[in-house]
Amino acid sequence: MKDVIHLLPDHVANQIAAGEVVQRPASVIKELLENSIDAKATHIQVYIKEAGKVLIKIVDDGVGMSVTDARLSFERHATSKIKLAEDLFSLQTKGFRGEALASIAAISHVELKTRREEDEVGTCIKIEGSEVISQEACVTATGTSISVKNLFYNIPARRNFLKSDTVELRHIIDEFQRVALAHPHISFSLVHNSSELFQLPDTNYRQRITNILGGKTNEKLVPVNEDTEIVKVSGFVGKPEYAKRTRGEQFFFVNDRFIKSPYLNHAVAAAFEGLLKDNSYPSYFLFLKVDPKSIDINIHPTKTEIKFDDEHALYAILRSAIKHSLGQFNVAPVLDFERDPTLDTPYEYEKKQAFTPQVEVDRNFNPFKNEPRDSSFRNDFKRESSTSGWESLYTGLKTENSGSDVDFRQIEFESEEVTGNLFGAHKTEEAQNATFQLNKKFIVTTIKNGMLVIDQHRAHTRILYEDLLKSITVSPAVSQQLLFPTVLQFSQQEIELLKGIKDSLEQTGFIFSEIKSDSVEIIGIPTLIMESEVEILLEQLLSDFENEIPENNFSQTDLLAKSLAKSMAVKSGNLLNTTEQQHIVNGLFACKEPSVTPFNKPVFITLPVEELEKKFM
Ligand code: ADP
Ligand code: MG
């Protein structure tokens, strides 16, 4: 038998390596930006076309390369950044593996132009799929400019795997922002298909954060500074009252490198304990400087996790530094350990009134009450008890009892016989259509064989979801014009998201008069929401879109309808009058799928008479 092992040709090895280093256009941007920073650039411009799928071009004014270096830079394991294994422990640069350019050149068409200050002419190299097409002297500015065209042109599987432009652009913006936040003294710009998304001048950390995240960010920031032997912490946290519903504004940088650390994130959350509303996340922009020796530097090029020597100490330092800042800037009581936590009102209870659910229950269902009920109830009832209302309540009742098909013809509401006995014949209808609210959370009503308990929030979510789907896809909803336009501030990233769903949103009743790079002006909103709710509603919507990237138009519409329905639906804890209760019951059973919410949670349960009877045995 012949020997079978042989070394892979370079271009194959490079392609394989590329699979690890370059996952999507955003990875190219990250690698190239890091190279420019390592080359001590002070101005870095990024141009992309079609979310980087067609072109990524990065121009820097860094040190540039000599003719030989320019050619060598595309070889695998070719780097100017380390020489010895020991150098790994004192790493001051972002790159060190010498893999990025070789990988990128293996899977795209690359053109490099570079010149050092001391050289008269520069070098221009063209490479396609690891193969050098040309190398010649050229006239070019000091620094380096790299164009990467047709990414993955020779790996169709990869290319097809790329997401929509909107999604890929978001990844690019993410990487761009991370690098830009860590280097406020370098000016950056990002231009996509000839529209300028970012233009960030050389500035300080605080201003850079504000420039990236939008106008009002500055007033939300509380500085954090702590200098210890283990770590030097600087940066900002957002004031608790501005906590977001998304984790989008949480950034850790270790030695100017963006990292993710659930553990350190927990330390920040611990510092904010008791200051935040439920489901909100503090913003933070924290820069940690540690001895390069104390971190595991052999990090994977695409990974953002990092290992620290002394994580526990880091945790404690971070937590106390942030606590201290929050206290010092008067956003938290400093002596909070003296407070008795049992005396605190949890946030969610603050706005609620005390209530006694029993009273409501009894009032509507007192079978011994002979007087006619208060007139408003009766009027409500008469208006609502049209046959169509009844029928919808009746026909919609499909998939209860975990899918087992129920014969609807057998479901009837309290018969005249029974109610007649209780209320007297003239009040029959009332009892049939009676609903009452339990615990400000459930709507209870009767069906022939028992009792129906409906979760008010879930039911309303279902109704609104189907309404919204209809208005987005079939017939646009009407909107209410605002007397004065409302202007809302958003980050550039959020604005990009908003642009992507603007058309659908307008179908639901929003009217946007102007979308700027960091704000939107709204002159019309859906009739079902109040002006005061718009901001929180859109914030939640964008946060949902940040967390769950829709892959296609269908899932985009679906996500939009889900998110809006959830925000707009009446909450648990809201008192509903009889008309409102019945509106929900009728609306629910007019739905196509009344038994579950769009999030697949049960909307109502039935309590059959037999079960009630069993309980009395
Ligand atoms: P690494 O960054 O890990 O060293 P790369 O493949 O990214 O590996 O780059 C290889 C080498 O090319 C770098 O070490 C550097 O010397 C040179 N280089 C890359 N980009 C630039 C640039 N923008 N300006 C100057 N030199 C560069
Ligand atoms: Mg590099």
XYZ file of C-alpha atoms and ligand atoms in Angstrom:
645
model
C 0.000 0.000 0.000
C 1.107 3.502 -0.755
C 1.379 6.158 1.944
C -1.758 8.174 2.090
C -0.897 11.223 4.166
C 0.147 14.412 2.445
C 0.264 18.074 3.405
C -2.651 20.167 2.288
C -1.810 22.811 -0.277
C -1.762 26.310 1.251
C -4.885 27.536 -0.441
C -6.848 24.603 0.936
C -5.431 25.065 4.424
C -6.297 28.744 4.191
C -9.820 28.021 3.138
C -10.266 25.710 6.081
C -8.836 28.296 8.462
C -11.114 30.884 6.896
C -14.070 28.809 7.921
C -13.119 29.526 11.502
C -11.991 33.107 11.273
C -14.531 34.457 8.813
C -18.112 33.573 9.501
C -19.774 36.537 7.932
C -18.946 39.988 6.575
C -18.846 41.359 10.115
C -15.889 39.097 10.940
C -13.922 40.635 8.082
C -14.713 44.112 9.351
C -13.540 43.178 12.831
C -10.247 41.697 11.646
C -9.473 44.584 9.323
C -10.379 47.224 11.893
C -8.102 45.516 14.396
C -5.266 45.461 11.895
C -5.690 49.189 11.285
C -5.657 49.876 15.010
C -2.551 47.741 15.472
C -1.005 49.792 12.656
C -1.582 52.911 14.808
C -4.093 54.494 12.490
C -5.823 57.671 13.665
C -8.514 57.774 10.968
C -10.297 54.661 9.792
C -12.965 54.662 7.118
C -15.190 51.723 6.386
C -17.206 51.435 3.167
C -19.523 48.550 2.531
C -21.932 47.538 -0.194
C -24.871 45.253 0.328
C -24.029 44.586 3.925
C -20.490 43.586 3.021
C -21.485 40.794 0.693
C -20.351 42.730 -2.353
C -17.682 45.014 -0.959
C -15.882 45.768 2.267
C -13.282 48.467 2.037
C -11.248 49.791 4.916
C -8.930 52.733 4.552
C -6.513 53.680 7.318
C -3.700 56.153 7.828
C -1.541 53.759 9.820
C 2.099 52.818 9.383
C 1.594 50.925 6.121
C 3.762 48.072 4.860
C 6.931 47.655 2.860
C 6.819 45.830 -0.470
C 7.951 42.549 1.084
C 5.684 42.845 4.107
C 2.729 43.558 1.880
C 3.280 40.318 0.040
C 4.040 38.342 3.214
C 1.027 39.619 5.099
C -1.157 37.194 3.139
C 0.834 34.141 4.168
C -0.500 32.019 6.944
C 1.138 32.582 10.331
C 2.753 35.705 8.961
C 2.656 38.380 11.635
C 4.715 41.312 12.774
C 3.145 41.237 16.215
C 4.856 38.434 18.079
C 8.136 36.618 17.651
C 8.406 34.301 20.620
C 5.904 32.272 22.583
C 6.715 34.514 25.574
C 5.399 37.498 23.679
C 1.961 36.056 24.094
C 2.081 37.050 27.734
C 2.743 40.695 27.138
C 0.524 41.181 24.175
C -0.305 44.784 23.392
C -1.891 44.238 20.006
C -5.242 42.877 18.885
C -3.851 40.458 16.350
C -1.063 37.947 16.818
C -2.101 34.815 14.965
C -1.247 36.009 11.490
C -4.269 34.267 10.099
C -6.769 36.929 9.185
C -5.436 38.236 5.891
C -4.522 34.743 4.659
C -8.008 33.528 5.491
C -9.822 36.461 3.960
C -7.749 36.254 0.781
C -8.625 32.570 0.432
C -12.332 33.240 0.103
C -12.674 36.564 -1.687
C -11.170 38.978 -4.161
C -8.769 41.209 -2.277
C -7.013 44.353 -3.336
C -4.434 45.824 -1.001
C -2.811 49.217 -1.399
C -0.278 50.259 1.151
C 2.564 52.682 1.639
C 4.848 53.568 4.509
C 5.583 57.200 5.134
C 9.251 56.794 4.226
C 8.539 55.129 0.862
C 8.003 57.114 -2.314
C 5.658 54.676 -3.944
C 3.319 52.188 -2.484
C 2.453 48.596 -3.286
C -0.719 47.299 -4.848
C -1.512 43.584 -4.636
C -4.487 41.712 -6.040
C -5.310 38.250 -4.761
C -8.202 35.987 -5.671
C -8.762 32.810 -3.700
C -5.216 32.818 -2.290
C -3.745 33.298 -5.748
C -1.727 36.433 -6.363
C -3.068 37.997 -9.562
C -0.816 41.006 -9.641
C 1.643 42.989 -7.601
C 2.877 46.365 -8.704
C 4.070 49.711 -7.472
C 1.328 52.307 -7.197
C 0.596 55.782 -6.009
C -1.297 55.735 -2.752
C -1.599 57.682 0.493
C 0.385 56.711 3.581
C -1.394 53.872 5.280
C -3.301 50.895 4.038
C -6.449 50.393 2.081
C -7.952 46.941 1.667
C -10.943 46.042 -0.479
C -12.564 42.682 0.023
C -14.987 41.840 -2.736
C -17.414 38.969 -3.271
C -16.894 37.285 0.043
C -17.331 33.489 -0.101
C -17.479 33.612 -3.910
C -15.792 30.188 -3.978
C -17.761 28.664 -1.095
C -21.381 28.786 -2.272
C -22.630 26.978 0.815
C -21.236 29.752 2.987
C -22.507 32.454 0.751
C -25.999 31.042 0.722
C -25.874 30.727 4.451
C -25.568 34.492 4.857
C -28.630 36.215 6.217
C -30.544 39.139 4.763
C -28.724 42.431 4.293
C -30.526 43.856 7.294
C -29.251 41.102 9.534
C -25.699 41.137 8.188
C -25.587 44.910 8.481
C -26.600 44.630 12.101
C -23.726 42.298 12.796
C -21.405 44.738 11.083
C -22.708 47.662 13.108
C -22.253 45.598 16.276
C -18.601 44.901 15.520
C -17.992 48.430 14.365
C -19.486 49.895 17.532
C -17.483 47.616 19.786
C -14.232 48.643 18.184
C -15.208 52.301 18.012
C -16.244 52.410 21.676
C -12.907 51.023 22.772
C -10.941 53.592 20.769
C -12.445 57.049 21.134
C -9.200 58.719 20.077
C -9.382 57.208 16.637
C -11.903 58.710 14.255
C -14.123 56.232 12.453
C -16.713 56.385 9.734
C -19.014 53.760 8.312
C -20.704 54.173 4.953
C -23.191 51.630 3.662
C -24.340 51.765 0.025
C -23.350 55.442 -0.030
C -25.328 56.376 3.071
C -23.251 57.424 6.029
C -24.226 55.467 9.134
C -21.542 56.734 11.490
C -19.157 59.640 11.488
C -17.260 59.544 14.755
C -14.681 62.234 15.434
C -11.667 61.832 17.705
C -13.012 62.475 21.213
C -13.204 61.121 24.769
C -14.980 58.005 26.013
C -18.074 59.784 27.214
C -18.613 61.655 23.983
C -17.895 58.577 21.877
C -20.595 56.653 23.706
C -23.009 59.509 23.165
C -22.081 59.822 19.504
C -22.776 56.172 18.962
C -25.875 55.705 21.047
C -27.603 58.957 20.363
C -28.316 62.398 21.687
C -29.565 61.974 25.210
C -27.162 59.269 26.311
C -24.799 61.749 27.914
C -27.128 62.718 30.740
C -27.778 59.069 31.539
C -24.168 58.179 32.262
C -22.608 57.853 35.690
C -18.810 57.608 35.685
C -17.101 54.652 37.338
C -13.434 54.718 38.300
C -11.448 52.361 40.450
C -7.755 51.751 40.484
C -6.524 48.589 42.189
C -3.515 46.360 41.825
C -5.499 43.698 40.077
C -7.511 45.843 37.745
C -8.101 49.387 36.704
C -11.765 50.011 36.041
C -13.051 53.034 34.181
C -16.105 53.861 32.145
C -19.762 54.492 32.790
C -22.952 52.881 33.898
C -26.405 54.120 32.928
C -28.583 55.598 35.639
C -31.077 53.018 36.852
C -34.095 54.978 35.668
C -32.820 54.705 32.107
C -32.360 50.953 32.255
C -33.333 49.401 28.968
C -35.544 46.502 28.167
C -32.723 45.040 26.182
C -29.183 44.008 26.933
C -28.074 45.915 23.870
C -26.148 48.572 25.769
C -23.885 46.381 27.840
C -20.217 46.512 27.013
C -17.148 45.166 28.747
C -13.730 45.837 27.331
C -10.630 44.186 28.673
C -7.443 45.834 27.527
C -9.473 47.557 24.785
C -10.917 44.324 23.519
C -14.675 43.757 23.643
C -15.546 40.724 25.729
C -18.644 38.992 27.018
C -18.689 37.763 30.566
C -21.852 36.516 32.209
C -19.960 36.435 35.477
C -18.926 40.088 35.398
C -22.322 41.028 34.078
C -23.688 39.505 37.215
C -21.398 41.704 39.268
C -22.885 44.780 37.613
C -26.404 43.509 38.122
C -25.577 42.909 41.780
C -24.471 46.516 42.134
C -27.804 47.648 40.717
C -29.775 45.351 42.945
C -33.007 46.899 44.133
C -32.680 49.863 41.803
C -34.123 48.396 38.653
C -37.583 47.542 37.521
C -38.279 43.978 36.542
C -37.132 42.952 33.101
C -34.882 45.913 32.640
C -31.151 45.864 32.191
C -28.678 48.537 33.165
C -26.546 50.029 30.443
C -22.818 49.874 31.014
C -19.621 50.703 29.207
C -16.811 49.413 31.362
C -13.169 49.375 30.471
C -10.968 47.039 32.467
C -7.214 47.158 32.268
C -5.438 44.108 33.567
C -1.951 42.725 33.280
C -1.897 40.738 30.017
C -0.248 37.969 32.026
C -3.360 37.547 34.129
C -5.682 36.656 31.266
C -5.751 33.633 29.070
C -4.657 35.173 25.835
C -4.997 32.190 23.607
C -8.487 33.274 22.782
C -10.109 32.118 19.631
C -10.212 34.875 17.029
C -13.967 34.909 16.861
C -14.702 34.308 20.498
C -15.438 37.065 22.916
C -15.081 35.026 26.086
C -12.008 35.455 28.181
C -10.495 33.758 31.208
C -9.180 35.743 34.155
C -6.784 34.546 36.825
C -8.684 36.044 39.693
C -12.280 36.300 38.687
C -13.616 36.499 42.215
C -11.580 39.552 43.090
C -12.597 41.163 39.833
C -16.226 40.533 40.640
C -15.974 42.123 44.055
C -14.063 45.142 42.791
C -16.448 45.768 39.962
C -19.494 45.468 42.120
C -18.268 47.797 44.803
C -16.904 50.333 42.313
C -20.284 50.603 40.634
C -22.167 50.711 43.916
C -19.908 53.481 45.032
C -20.509 55.481 41.865
C -24.249 55.064 42.014
C -24.159 56.253 45.593
C -21.803 59.110 44.960
C -23.875 60.458 42.117
C -26.951 60.287 44.250
C -28.725 57.720 42.233
C -28.805 55.218 45.060
C -28.990 55.598 48.795
C -25.435 55.038 49.962
C -26.366 53.532 53.269
C -28.713 51.025 51.792
C -27.648 48.314 54.195
C -29.517 50.158 56.907
C -32.813 49.893 55.153
C -35.177 47.203 56.129
C -35.965 45.494 52.834
C -39.269 44.166 54.124
C -40.517 47.742 54.260
C -39.808 48.335 50.613
C -42.610 48.255 48.130
C -41.649 46.079 45.209
C -41.745 48.058 41.992
C -44.588 46.270 40.385
C -46.886 46.949 43.305
C -46.224 50.602 43.541
C -48.807 51.728 41.067
C -51.449 49.243 42.004
C -54.330 49.999 44.264
C -55.411 47.736 47.028
C -58.311 45.577 46.012
C -60.574 42.922 47.383
C -61.399 40.488 44.657
C -64.016 38.689 46.641
C -66.247 41.703 46.624
C -66.291 41.895 42.855
C -67.034 38.239 42.557
C -69.912 38.347 44.920
C -71.464 41.444 43.500
C -72.235 40.056 40.100
C -73.070 36.598 41.164
C -75.322 37.053 44.104
C -78.207 34.791 43.229
C -80.346 36.139 46.038
C -80.337 39.671 44.900
C -83.810 40.587 43.758
C -83.353 44.165 42.701
C -82.359 44.825 39.115
C -78.648 45.438 38.874
C -77.277 48.874 38.460
C -78.416 50.282 35.208
C -75.022 50.647 33.595
C -74.485 46.946 33.767
C -77.785 46.249 32.149
C -77.236 48.734 29.404
C -73.854 47.317 28.722
C -75.286 43.964 28.573
C -78.070 44.827 26.204
C -75.746 46.396 23.778
C -73.383 43.488 23.838
C -75.695 40.562 23.815
C -76.381 40.534 20.115
C -76.726 37.184 18.464
C -73.532 37.649 16.554
C -71.702 38.129 19.823
C -73.138 34.933 21.084
C -72.334 33.047 18.003
C -68.764 34.093 17.937
C -68.374 33.069 21.522
C -69.842 29.767 20.652
C -68.171 28.911 17.382
C -64.685 29.857 18.364
C -64.529 27.346 21.135
C -62.495 24.830 19.239
C -59.413 23.407 20.716
C -60.002 23.436 24.404
C -59.154 20.393 26.466
C -55.743 19.902 24.941
C -56.852 19.429 21.405
C -59.531 16.831 21.919
C -62.343 17.942 19.696
C -65.385 19.082 21.520
C -68.745 19.046 19.859
C -69.674 22.713 19.879
C -73.300 22.080 19.348
C -73.308 20.604 22.778
C -71.800 23.614 24.411
C -74.515 25.970 25.382
C -74.675 28.689 27.865
C -76.692 28.520 31.024
C -80.124 27.452 29.992
C -83.139 29.559 30.749
C -84.335 26.896 33.046
C -81.530 27.175 35.493
C -81.071 30.911 35.432
C -84.770 31.422 35.404
C -84.921 29.795 38.738
C -82.299 32.038 40.141
C -83.097 35.382 38.721
C -86.592 35.179 37.444
C -87.445 34.845 33.802
C -87.027 38.482 32.816
C -83.374 38.446 33.749
C -82.409 35.347 31.886
C -80.251 37.049 29.314
C -78.223 38.826 31.927
C -77.158 35.659 33.577
C -76.304 34.042 30.308
C -73.967 36.720 29.255
C -72.632 37.477 32.680
C -68.932 37.907 33.073
C -67.017 38.979 36.095
C -63.465 39.777 36.799
C -61.434 37.809 39.289
C -58.329 39.212 40.909
C -58.093 41.844 38.160
C -56.553 39.104 36.100
C -59.191 36.666 34.951
C -62.535 37.030 33.272
C -64.925 34.351 34.406
C -67.982 33.389 32.459
C -70.202 30.362 32.143
C -70.804 27.753 29.517
C -73.411 25.093 29.692
C -71.280 22.384 31.155
C -69.315 24.549 33.463
C -67.214 27.612 33.847
C -64.774 29.389 31.620
C -61.832 31.226 33.142
C -60.045 33.508 30.721
C -56.691 35.189 31.303
C -57.488 38.782 30.348
C -54.003 39.737 29.208
C -53.505 36.620 27.153
C -56.929 36.840 25.584
C -56.425 40.455 24.610
C -52.980 39.629 23.242
C -54.529 36.982 21.006
C -57.218 39.394 19.762
C -54.774 42.194 19.035
C -52.310 39.819 17.410
C -54.863 38.634 14.879
C -56.082 42.199 14.306
C -52.539 43.406 13.755
C -51.687 40.594 11.380
C -54.728 41.523 9.386
C -53.890 45.195 9.239
C -50.277 44.545 8.294
C -51.051 42.064 5.570
C -54.554 42.890 4.342
C -56.178 46.156 5.284
C -54.257 48.917 7.026
C -55.605 50.126 10.353
C -56.718 53.692 10.862
C -54.523 55.941 12.887
C -55.123 58.804 15.255
C -53.371 61.998 14.342
C -51.333 63.552 17.110
C -51.945 67.174 17.922
C -48.240 67.730 18.273
C -45.680 65.458 16.693
C -43.793 63.269 19.147
C -40.034 63.009 18.749
C -38.363 59.914 20.148
C -34.629 59.355 20.486
C -33.081 56.075 19.469
C -29.620 54.732 18.861
C -28.446 54.493 15.289
C -28.756 50.762 15.435
C -32.346 51.005 16.604
C -33.062 53.483 13.838
C -31.735 51.005 11.292
C -34.056 48.370 12.719
C -36.950 50.763 12.682
C -36.386 51.593 9.036
C -36.618 47.893 8.249
C -40.075 47.602 9.772
C -41.374 51.077 9.040
C -43.757 49.999 6.297
C -45.347 47.316 8.418
C -45.621 49.665 11.365
C -47.414 52.201 9.199
C -49.949 49.550 8.303
C -50.785 49.259 11.996
C -51.498 52.977 12.274
C -48.170 54.643 12.958
C -47.273 57.609 10.800
C -43.638 58.660 10.792
C -43.056 62.131 9.473
C -39.291 62.026 9.715
C -36.619 59.471 10.495
C -33.260 60.989 11.325
C -30.074 59.217 12.278
C -30.872 59.296 15.989
C -34.540 60.199 16.296
C -37.954 59.726 14.760
C -40.849 62.108 14.520
C -44.260 60.524 14.815
C -47.492 62.258 13.800
C -49.916 59.363 13.919
C -50.370 56.310 16.119
C -52.709 53.314 16.203
C -56.083 54.173 17.708
C -55.715 51.582 20.430
C -52.720 53.088 22.147
C -52.169 56.264 24.048
C -49.514 58.756 23.145
C -47.803 58.224 26.482
C -47.337 54.556 25.701
C -45.689 54.995 22.346
C -42.127 55.280 23.523
C -42.168 52.199 25.706
C -44.010 50.262 23.036
C -41.478 51.041 20.338
C -38.597 50.443 22.697
C -39.954 46.999 23.516
C -40.530 46.323 19.857
C -36.982 47.209 18.859
C -35.642 45.211 21.744
C -37.611 42.196 20.575
C -36.195 42.664 17.114
C -32.699 42.932 18.528
C -33.089 39.709 20.423
C -34.791 37.682 17.801
C -33.673 38.389 14.294
C -36.471 37.566 11.849
C -35.261 35.529 8.918
C -37.914 36.453 6.390
C -40.893 38.668 5.758
C -43.312 36.291 7.311
C -41.477 36.002 10.580
C -40.903 39.741 10.594
C -44.624 40.423 10.359
C -45.297 37.781 12.947
C -42.748 39.153 15.383
C -44.038 42.677 14.901
C -47.622 41.638 15.562
C -46.597 39.578 18.566
C -44.545 42.305 20.129
C -47.123 45.049 19.600
C -49.976 42.829 20.735
C -48.143 41.963 23.913
C -47.379 45.590 24.718
C -50.808 46.897 23.808
C -52.862 44.234 25.553
C -54.529 45.054 28.835
C -52.320 43.932 31.695
C -53.091 41.778 34.669
C -54.027 44.103 37.480
C -56.213 46.332 35.332
C -59.778 46.673 36.423
C -62.162 46.017 33.536
C -65.773 47.092 33.460
C -68.423 44.719 32.207
C -68.397 46.111 28.695
C -64.669 45.665 28.474
C -64.859 42.157 29.829
C -67.475 41.191 27.308
C -65.602 42.876 24.539
C -62.681 40.617 25.296
C -64.780 37.476 25.554
C -66.520 38.167 22.253
C -63.342 39.254 20.554
C -61.519 36.172 21.737
C -64.012 33.720 20.386
C -64.103 35.527 17.088
C -60.403 34.697 16.758
C -59.114 31.965 14.537
C -57.132 30.400 17.336
C -58.654 31.518 20.624
C -57.194 28.846 22.846
C -53.542 29.887 22.811
C -51.629 33.150 22.763
C -49.282 33.877 19.873
C -46.614 32.679 22.298
C -48.392 29.361 22.665
C -49.615 29.846 26.185
C -53.133 28.733 27.126
C -55.657 31.577 27.076
C -58.499 30.041 29.041
C -59.425 26.985 30.982
C -62.789 25.339 31.458
C -64.043 23.942 34.711
C -66.706 21.388 33.883
C -69.606 21.008 36.261
C -68.635 17.401 36.935
C -65.340 18.530 38.307
C -66.970 21.102 40.471
C -69.312 18.454 41.701
C -66.426 16.157 42.496
C -64.992 18.835 44.687
C -68.145 18.903 46.709
C -68.137 15.217 47.368
P -2.179 39.467 12.685
O -3.007 40.690 12.794
O -2.638 38.396 13.607
O -0.732 39.724 12.784
P -3.128 39.441 9.977
O -3.248 38.363 8.983
O -4.344 40.157 10.373
O -2.426 38.840 11.257
O -2.091 40.482 9.428
C -0.801 40.047 9.057
C 0.194 41.173 9.144
O -0.053 42.140 8.130
C 0.144 41.963 10.440
O 0.935 41.349 11.433
C 0.688 43.305 10.024
O 2.091 43.327 10.063
C 0.268 43.419 8.571
N -0.909 44.271 8.414
C -2.185 43.841 8.287
N -3.030 44.883 8.156
C -2.283 46.008 8.223
C -2.579 47.412 8.136
N -3.845 47.863 8.004
N -1.562 48.283 8.246
C -0.287 47.829 8.394
N 0.053 46.529 8.457
C -0.910 45.623 8.373
Mg -4.992 40.850 12.324
